[in-house]
């Protein structure tokens, strides 16, 4: 699929989720969350910075939150494109989608799981991302502000960057949908239209999407940082959970475009051998990440630095 096709696909996926009726409270809440995110993009953001130019970039690290936001963003860009055609006299078939790839930035900040790196590469192709990966400088990994400073030097047309941060993330409780960066960061606008999403909304939409999900989540991870500070979430250890209950059975069984006979399968990416070897060391077996829906426990697999 080219960028126009995957954008149209995400538009149809989002509409399909919004059309679900008579399902769980989680689905109804997630539909509200989607409508608000769409409003932010289509009414507040796109009239100021066109997503069809290079004024907006997307910050992407393969995590579940920015993947959900990316699916919504692509769908909204398609809707914006369709709306822009209404004002012209020519038929839609005569209009080419003006973008070939989506400006995206990935900061190679810390040593991360090979599965996650593979996932960033494979989804970059799937979603037609033009992925900028930050340079490591003189053997040293750059801090996030340093890396964005360099990015802006080579992408000076960038005015704003989309971020998949949520209110429940550390230090995020007072963030705004649109706000400038802090004084110790390079100067640009932060676009944060996912702030109001809860963990259960993320899993509900992602599992329904039937898009590939990074394999590391299938191993009991719920929030992924560096190899050195991230373990599977202890609250998903099967010795601790007892009889597991899954909130998203319906989403998995009725996932978008799912082939017959695949009803219980979740579309997770392959876990790298390196990570399988690494995980042998962690005690016990874990349920997949989507069994955890308590936002306050999302980062319980992180080892705190002293
Ligand atoms: P995560 O859930 O891991 O990340 C939240 C989101 O941040 C992701 O969905 C993704 O969109 C983005 N992101 C995280 N890691 C990466 C990465 N390695 N490469 C690319 N994108 C990534 N903090 C400040 O204090 N002041 C600022 O002005 C400020 N501006 C920022 C501008 C941008 C564009 C970004 C990406 C971050 C900025 N931050 C700023 C940091 C931000 O508030 C989070 O602390 C940071 O994104 C890490 O999030 P997390 O690991 O807690 O959560
Ligand atoms: Mg996150
Ligand atoms: Mg992070």
Short mmCIF file of C-alpha atoms and ligand atoms in Angstrom, two decimals:
data_model
loop_
_atom_site.label_atom_id
_atom_site.label_comp_id
_atom_site.label_asym_id
_atom_site.label_seq_id
_atom_site.Cartn_x
_atom_site.Cartn_y
_atom_site.Cartn_z
CA UNK A 1 0.00 0.00 0.00
CA UNK A 2 1.20 3.54 -0.67
CA UNK A 3 0.60 6.37 1.81
CA UNK A 4 -2.75 7.33 0.27
CA UNK A 5 -3.96 3.73 0.44
CA UNK A 6 -2.86 3.09 4.03
CA UNK A 7 -4.41 6.43 5.05
CA UNK A 8 -7.72 5.43 3.46
CA UNK A 9 -7.43 2.02 5.15
CA UNK A 10 -6.97 3.71 8.56
CA UNK A 11 -9.92 6.00 7.83
CA UNK A 12 -12.11 2.94 7.17
CA UNK A 13 -10.73 1.17 10.24
CA UNK A 14 -11.55 4.14 12.47
CA UNK A 15 -15.06 4.46 11.04
CA UNK A 16 -15.62 0.77 11.51
CA UNK A 17 -14.72 1.08 15.21
CA UNK A 18 -16.99 4.12 15.58
CA UNK A 19 -19.88 2.16 14.08
CA UNK A 20 -19.78 -0.64 16.68
CA UNK A 21 -23.09 -0.65 18.56
CA UNK A 22 -24.34 -2.22 21.77
CA UNK A 23 -20.98 -3.33 23.01
CA UNK A 24 -19.05 -2.85 26.25
CA UNK A 25 -18.64 0.36 28.23
CA UNK A 26 -14.94 0.30 27.24
CA UNK A 27 -15.87 0.45 23.56
CA UNK A 28 -18.34 3.28 24.14
CA UNK A 29 -15.66 5.21 26.10
CA UNK A 30 -13.05 4.54 23.41
CA UNK A 31 -15.44 5.81 20.74
CA UNK A 32 -15.72 9.07 22.72
CA UNK A 33 -11.92 9.21 23.04
CA UNK A 34 -11.54 8.74 19.25
CA UNK A 35 -14.10 11.45 18.47
CA UNK A 36 -12.22 13.92 20.67
CA UNK A 37 -8.83 13.07 19.12
CA UNK A 38 -10.35 13.45 15.64
CA UNK A 39 -11.76 16.83 16.59
CA UNK A 40 -8.36 17.99 17.79
CA UNK A 41 -6.75 16.97 14.51
CA UNK A 42 -9.42 18.13 12.09
CA UNK A 43 -10.67 21.30 13.80
CA UNK A 44 -7.78 22.58 15.92
CA UNK A 45 -4.56 21.31 14.34
CA UNK A 46 -4.93 20.82 10.57
CA UNK A 47 -6.38 24.28 9.84
CA UNK A 48 -3.16 25.73 11.37
CA UNK A 49 -0.53 23.28 10.10
CA UNK A 50 -1.23 21.23 7.03
CA UNK A 51 -0.53 17.50 7.46
CA UNK A 52 -0.06 17.33 3.69
CA UNK A 53 3.02 19.57 3.86
CA UNK A 54 6.14 19.05 5.98
CA UNK A 55 5.00 21.36 8.77
CA UNK A 56 4.01 18.47 11.02
CA UNK A 57 6.24 15.55 12.03
CA UNK A 58 5.26 12.51 14.04
CA UNK A 59 7.34 11.14 16.95
CA UNK A 60 7.35 7.36 16.77
CA UNK A 61 9.10 4.66 18.80
CA UNK A 62 6.95 1.61 17.96
CA UNK A 63 5.12 1.75 21.30
CA UNK A 64 1.39 0.98 21.52
CA UNK A 65 0.36 4.58 22.24
CA UNK A 66 2.08 6.23 19.30
CA UNK A 67 0.91 3.36 17.08
CA UNK A 68 -2.72 4.02 18.04
CA UNK A 69 -2.21 7.73 17.46
CA UNK A 70 -0.55 7.04 14.12
CA UNK A 71 -3.55 4.98 12.93
CA UNK A 72 -5.90 7.83 13.90
CA UNK A 73 -3.59 10.46 12.40
CA UNK A 74 -3.43 8.65 9.05
CA UNK A 75 -7.22 8.27 9.00
CA UNK A 76 -7.66 11.98 9.79
CA UNK A 77 -5.22 13.01 7.05
CA UNK A 78 -7.34 11.03 4.59
CA UNK A 79 -10.48 12.78 5.84
CA UNK A 80 -8.73 16.16 5.54
CA UNK A 81 -7.72 15.26 1.97
CA UNK A 82 -11.30 14.26 1.09
CA UNK A 83 -12.62 17.50 2.59
CA UNK A 84 -10.13 19.53 0.57
CA UNK A 85 -11.48 17.96 -2.64
CA UNK A 86 -15.01 19.18 -1.93
CA UNK A 87 -13.91 22.69 -2.80
CA UNK A 88 -12.54 21.76 -6.22
CA UNK A 89 -14.41 21.22 -9.48
CA UNK A 90 -12.52 18.09 -10.54
CA UNK A 91 -13.41 14.49 -9.82
CA UNK A 92 -11.56 12.70 -7.01
CA UNK A 93 -9.80 10.38 -9.45
CA UNK A 94 -7.89 13.35 -10.88
CA UNK A 95 -6.39 14.26 -7.54
CA UNK A 96 -3.24 12.56 -6.46
CA UNK A 97 -2.54 12.16 -2.75
CA UNK A 98 0.02 14.91 -2.24
CA UNK A 99 2.30 13.05 0.20
CA UNK A 100 4.40 9.96 -0.52
CA UNK A 101 5.72 9.41 2.98
CA UNK A 102 5.04 10.76 6.45
CA UNK A 103 7.74 12.83 8.19
CA UNK A 104 8.54 10.83 11.33
CA UNK A 105 11.23 10.99 13.97
CA UNK A 106 12.64 8.23 16.16
CA UNK A 107 15.17 9.08 18.85
CA UNK A 108 17.61 6.26 19.34
CA UNK A 109 18.00 7.02 23.00
CA UNK A 110 18.72 3.89 24.95
CA UNK A 111 19.43 0.24 24.30
CA UNK A 112 16.09 -1.19 23.33
CA UNK A 113 14.65 -4.63 22.58
CA UNK A 114 15.55 -6.09 19.18
CA UNK A 115 11.86 -7.00 18.71
CA UNK A 116 10.99 -3.33 19.13
CA UNK A 117 13.69 -2.24 16.65
CA UNK A 118 12.44 -4.79 14.10
CA UNK A 119 8.91 -3.56 14.71
CA UNK A 120 9.84 0.07 14.11
CA UNK A 121 11.46 -1.00 10.81
CA UNK A 122 8.55 -3.17 9.60
CA UNK A 123 5.84 -0.69 10.58
CA UNK A 124 7.82 2.16 8.99
CA UNK A 125 7.32 0.32 5.72
CA UNK A 126 3.70 -0.54 6.39
CA UNK A 127 2.74 3.04 7.28
CA UNK A 128 5.04 4.67 4.68
CA UNK A 129 7.03 6.59 7.27
CA UNK A 130 10.01 8.61 6.24
CA UNK A 131 11.79 7.74 9.46
CA UNK A 132 14.55 10.00 10.70
CA UNK A 133 16.69 8.21 13.25
CA UNK A 134 18.76 10.43 15.50
CA UNK A 135 22.52 10.19 15.18
CA UNK A 136 24.46 8.99 18.13
CA UNK A 137 27.07 11.75 17.98
CA UNK A 138 30.56 10.80 19.04
CA UNK A 139 29.70 7.34 20.31
CA UNK A 140 27.35 8.88 22.86
CA UNK A 141 23.58 8.68 22.62
CA UNK A 142 21.99 12.11 22.44
CA UNK A 143 19.45 13.32 24.96
CA UNK A 144 15.95 13.90 23.57
CA UNK A 145 16.25 17.71 23.37
CA UNK A 146 19.67 17.41 21.70
CA UNK A 147 18.32 14.93 19.19
CA UNK A 148 15.34 17.14 18.32
CA UNK A 149 17.66 20.13 17.95
CA UNK A 150 19.56 18.19 15.28
CA UNK A 151 16.34 17.04 13.64
CA UNK A 152 15.13 20.62 13.30
CA UNK A 153 18.42 21.67 11.74
CA UNK A 154 17.91 19.27 8.86
CA UNK A 155 14.07 19.67 8.77
CA UNK A 156 13.72 23.41 9.21
CA UNK A 157 10.19 23.45 7.76
CA UNK A 158 8.91 21.57 10.86
CA UNK A 159 6.57 23.68 13.00
CA UNK A 160 4.94 21.05 15.21
CA UNK A 161 5.47 17.42 16.29
CA UNK A 162 2.77 14.90 17.22
CA UNK A 163 3.42 12.96 20.46
CA UNK A 164 1.56 9.88 21.78
CA UNK A 165 1.75 10.91 25.43
CA UNK A 166 -1.17 10.35 27.85
CA UNK A 167 -2.18 12.11 31.09
CA UNK A 168 -1.30 8.99 33.06
CA UNK A 169 2.35 9.09 31.90
CA UNK A 170 4.94 10.55 34.31
CA UNK A 171 4.84 14.39 34.53
CA UNK A 172 2.03 14.50 31.96
CA UNK A 173 -0.96 15.43 34.15
CA UNK A 174 -0.83 19.15 33.27
CA UNK A 175 0.05 18.91 29.58
CA UNK A 176 -2.14 20.56 26.89
CA UNK A 177 -3.23 19.32 23.48
CA UNK A 178 -1.23 22.06 21.78
CA UNK A 179 1.64 23.72 23.59
CA UNK A 180 5.16 25.04 22.96
CA UNK A 181 8.12 23.04 24.20
CA UNK A 182 9.69 23.96 27.57
CA UNK A 183 12.51 26.50 27.78
CA UNK A 184 15.26 23.85 27.88
CA UNK A 185 14.00 22.22 24.68
CA UNK A 186 14.37 23.39 21.06
CA UNK A 187 11.50 25.63 20.03
CA UNK A 188 8.50 23.96 18.33
CA UNK A 189 4.89 23.10 19.12
CA UNK A 190 3.92 19.87 20.81
CA UNK A 191 0.72 18.27 19.49
CA UNK A 192 -0.65 15.85 22.10
CA UNK A 193 -4.14 14.73 21.06
CA UNK A 194 -4.00 11.37 22.91
CA UNK A 195 -3.71 12.78 26.44
CA UNK A 196 -7.21 11.70 27.52
CA UNK A 197 -6.77 8.04 26.48
CA UNK A 198 -6.77 5.35 29.19
CA UNK A 199 -4.86 2.09 28.89
CA UNK A 200 -8.10 0.17 28.27
CA UNK A 201 -8.95 2.49 25.34
CA UNK A 202 -5.53 1.84 23.82
CA UNK A 203 -5.88 -1.95 23.97
CA UNK A 204 -9.50 -1.94 22.80
CA UNK A 205 -8.74 0.03 19.63
CA UNK A 206 -5.39 -1.63 18.93
CA UNK A 207 -6.74 -5.18 19.30
CA UNK A 208 -9.74 -4.34 17.13
CA UNK A 209 -7.50 -2.77 14.48
CA UNK A 210 -5.90 -6.15 13.72
CA UNK A 211 -2.73 -4.21 12.92
CA UNK A 212 0.53 -5.90 13.90
CA UNK A 213 1.26 -5.23 17.60
CA UNK A 214 4.87 -5.22 18.78
CA UNK A 215 5.68 -8.78 19.94
CA UNK A 216 7.20 -7.57 23.18
CA UNK A 217 3.68 -6.80 24.48
CA UNK A 218 2.72 -10.43 23.91
CA UNK A 219 5.44 -11.40 26.44
CA UNK A 220 3.86 -9.58 29.39
CA UNK A 221 5.30 -6.10 28.88
CA UNK A 222 2.98 -3.13 29.24
CA UNK A 223 5.38 -0.19 28.92
CA UNK A 224 8.68 -0.50 27.14
CA UNK A 225 11.84 1.42 28.00
CA UNK A 226 15.44 0.30 27.72
CA UNK A 227 16.56 -3.32 28.07
CA UNK A 228 18.27 -2.32 31.30
CA UNK A 229 15.21 -0.94 33.06
CA UNK A 230 12.23 -2.91 31.71
CA UNK A 231 10.86 -6.27 32.83
CA UNK A 232 7.54 -7.99 32.13
CA UNK A 233 4.83 -6.49 34.33
CA UNK A 234 4.80 -8.42 37.66
CA UNK A 235 1.00 -7.99 37.83
CA UNK A 236 0.74 -10.24 34.76
CA UNK A 237 2.74 -13.08 36.28
CA UNK A 238 0.42 -16.10 36.03
CA UNK A 239 1.30 -17.20 39.55
CA UNK A 240 -0.11 -13.91 40.76
CA UNK A 241 -3.08 -13.27 38.48
CA UNK A 242 -5.18 -16.36 39.27
CA UNK A 243 -7.88 -16.90 36.67
CA UNK A 244 -7.31 -14.17 34.10
CA UNK A 245 -10.20 -12.16 32.72
CA UNK A 246 -9.88 -10.44 29.37
CA UNK A 247 -11.84 -7.27 28.65
CA UNK A 248 -11.26 -7.37 24.89
CA UNK A 249 -12.60 -10.75 23.76
CA UNK A 250 -15.11 -9.06 21.45
CA UNK A 251 -12.50 -6.82 19.82
CA UNK A 252 -10.21 -9.78 19.12
CA UNK A 253 -13.01 -11.95 17.73
CA UNK A 254 -14.44 -9.16 15.52
CA UNK A 255 -11.18 -7.46 14.57
CA UNK A 256 -11.12 -5.34 11.42
CA UNK A 257 -10.68 -7.38 8.22
CA UNK A 258 -9.99 -10.58 10.14
CA UNK A 259 -9.92 -13.76 8.06
CA UNK A 260 -12.28 -16.63 8.88
CA UNK A 261 -10.88 -19.12 11.38
CA UNK A 262 -8.55 -16.63 13.09
CA UNK A 263 -11.01 -15.60 15.74
CA UNK A 264 -8.84 -15.91 18.84
CA UNK A 265 -5.55 -14.85 17.36
CA UNK A 266 -3.91 -11.53 18.06
CA UNK A 267 -1.67 -10.16 15.33
CA UNK A 268 1.63 -9.82 17.22
CA UNK A 269 5.01 -9.32 15.55
CA UNK A 270 7.69 -12.00 15.85
CA UNK A 271 9.78 -11.88 19.02
CA UNK A 272 13.50 -11.82 18.21
CA UNK A 273 15.69 -14.71 19.35
CA UNK A 274 17.85 -12.30 21.26
CA UNK A 275 14.88 -11.15 23.33
CA UNK A 276 13.64 -14.72 23.87
CA UNK A 277 17.05 -15.57 25.33
CA UNK A 278 16.95 -12.43 27.46
CA UNK A 279 13.48 -13.25 28.79
CA UNK A 280 14.41 -16.77 29.81
CA UNK A 281 16.01 -15.14 32.81
CA UNK A 282 12.80 -13.49 34.07
CA UNK A 283 10.93 -15.60 36.59
CA UNK A 284 7.78 -17.38 35.48
CA UNK A 285 5.18 -16.98 32.76
CA UNK A 286 3.28 -13.85 31.92
CA UNK A 287 -0.06 -13.01 30.39
CA UNK A 288 0.07 -10.68 27.39
CA UNK A 289 0.16 -6.95 28.10
CA UNK A 290 -3.49 -6.41 27.10
CA UNK A 291 -4.63 -8.26 30.25
CA UNK A 292 -3.59 -5.20 32.25
CA UNK A 293 -5.98 -2.25 32.21
CA UNK A 294 -5.13 -0.43 35.43
CA UNK A 295 -3.31 2.74 34.36
CA UNK A 296 -1.57 3.05 37.71
CA UNK A 297 0.17 -0.32 37.14
CA UNK A 298 1.25 0.28 33.53
CA UNK A 299 4.88 0.97 34.49
CA UNK A 300 5.16 -1.62 37.24
CA UNK A 301 7.67 -3.54 35.09
CA UNK A 302 10.12 -0.63 35.15
CA UNK A 303 13.13 -0.93 37.44
CA UNK A 304 13.55 2.37 39.25
CA UNK A 305 16.99 3.95 39.00
CA UNK A 306 18.44 4.96 42.37
P1 LIG B 1 6.13 6.81 26.19
O1 LIG B 1 4.75 6.27 26.27
O2 LIG B 1 7.28 5.92 25.97
O3 LIG B 1 6.22 7.95 25.10
C1 LIG B 1 5.22 8.92 24.88
C2 LIG B 1 5.35 9.38 23.45
O4 LIG B 1 6.60 10.09 23.26
C3 LIG B 1 5.40 8.25 22.42
O5 LIG B 1 4.10 7.79 22.11
C4 LIG B 1 6.11 8.92 21.27
O6 LIG B 1 5.22 9.75 20.54
C5 LIG B 1 7.13 9.81 21.98
N1 LIG B 1 8.40 9.10 22.15
C6 LIG B 1 8.83 8.43 23.26
N2 LIG B 1 10.07 7.93 23.07
C7 LIG B 1 10.42 8.28 21.80
C8 LIG B 1 11.58 8.06 21.02
N3 LIG B 1 12.62 7.38 21.49
N4 LIG B 1 11.60 8.57 19.77
C9 LIG B 1 10.56 9.27 19.27
N5 LIG B 1 9.44 9.51 19.98
C10 LIG B 1 9.37 9.03 21.23
N6 LIG B 1 9.52 16.92 27.89
C11 LIG B 1 9.63 18.08 28.57
O7 LIG B 1 9.82 18.07 29.78
N7 LIG B 1 9.49 19.27 27.92
C12 LIG B 1 9.27 19.36 26.58
O8 LIG B 1 9.14 20.46 26.05
C13 LIG B 1 9.18 18.14 25.84
N8 LIG B 1 8.98 18.15 24.50
C14 LIG B 1 8.90 16.96 23.82
C15 LIG B 1 8.72 16.98 22.45
C16 LIG B 1 8.67 15.77 21.72
C17 LIG B 1 8.47 15.78 20.24
C18 LIG B 1 8.78 14.53 22.40
C19 LIG B 1 8.71 13.22 21.65
C20 LIG B 1 8.95 14.53 23.76
C21 LIG B 1 9.02 15.73 24.48
N9 LIG B 1 9.20 15.73 25.87
C22 LIG B 1 9.30 16.92 26.54
C23 LIG B 1 9.30 14.47 26.60
C24 LIG B 1 7.91 13.84 26.81
O9 LIG B 1 7.13 14.67 27.63
C25 LIG B 1 8.04 12.43 27.40
O10 LIG B 1 8.71 12.49 28.63
C26 LIG B 1 8.81 11.53 26.47
O11 LIG B 1 8.15 11.51 25.25
C27 LIG B 1 8.98 10.11 27.00
O12 LIG B 1 7.76 9.57 27.25
P2 LIG B 1 7.61 8.26 28.12
O13 LIG B 1 8.77 7.35 27.91
O14 LIG B 1 7.31 8.67 29.52
O15 LIG B 1 6.28 7.61 27.55
MG1 LIG B 2 3.22 5.18 26.28
MG1 LIG B 3 9.24 5.67 26.73
#
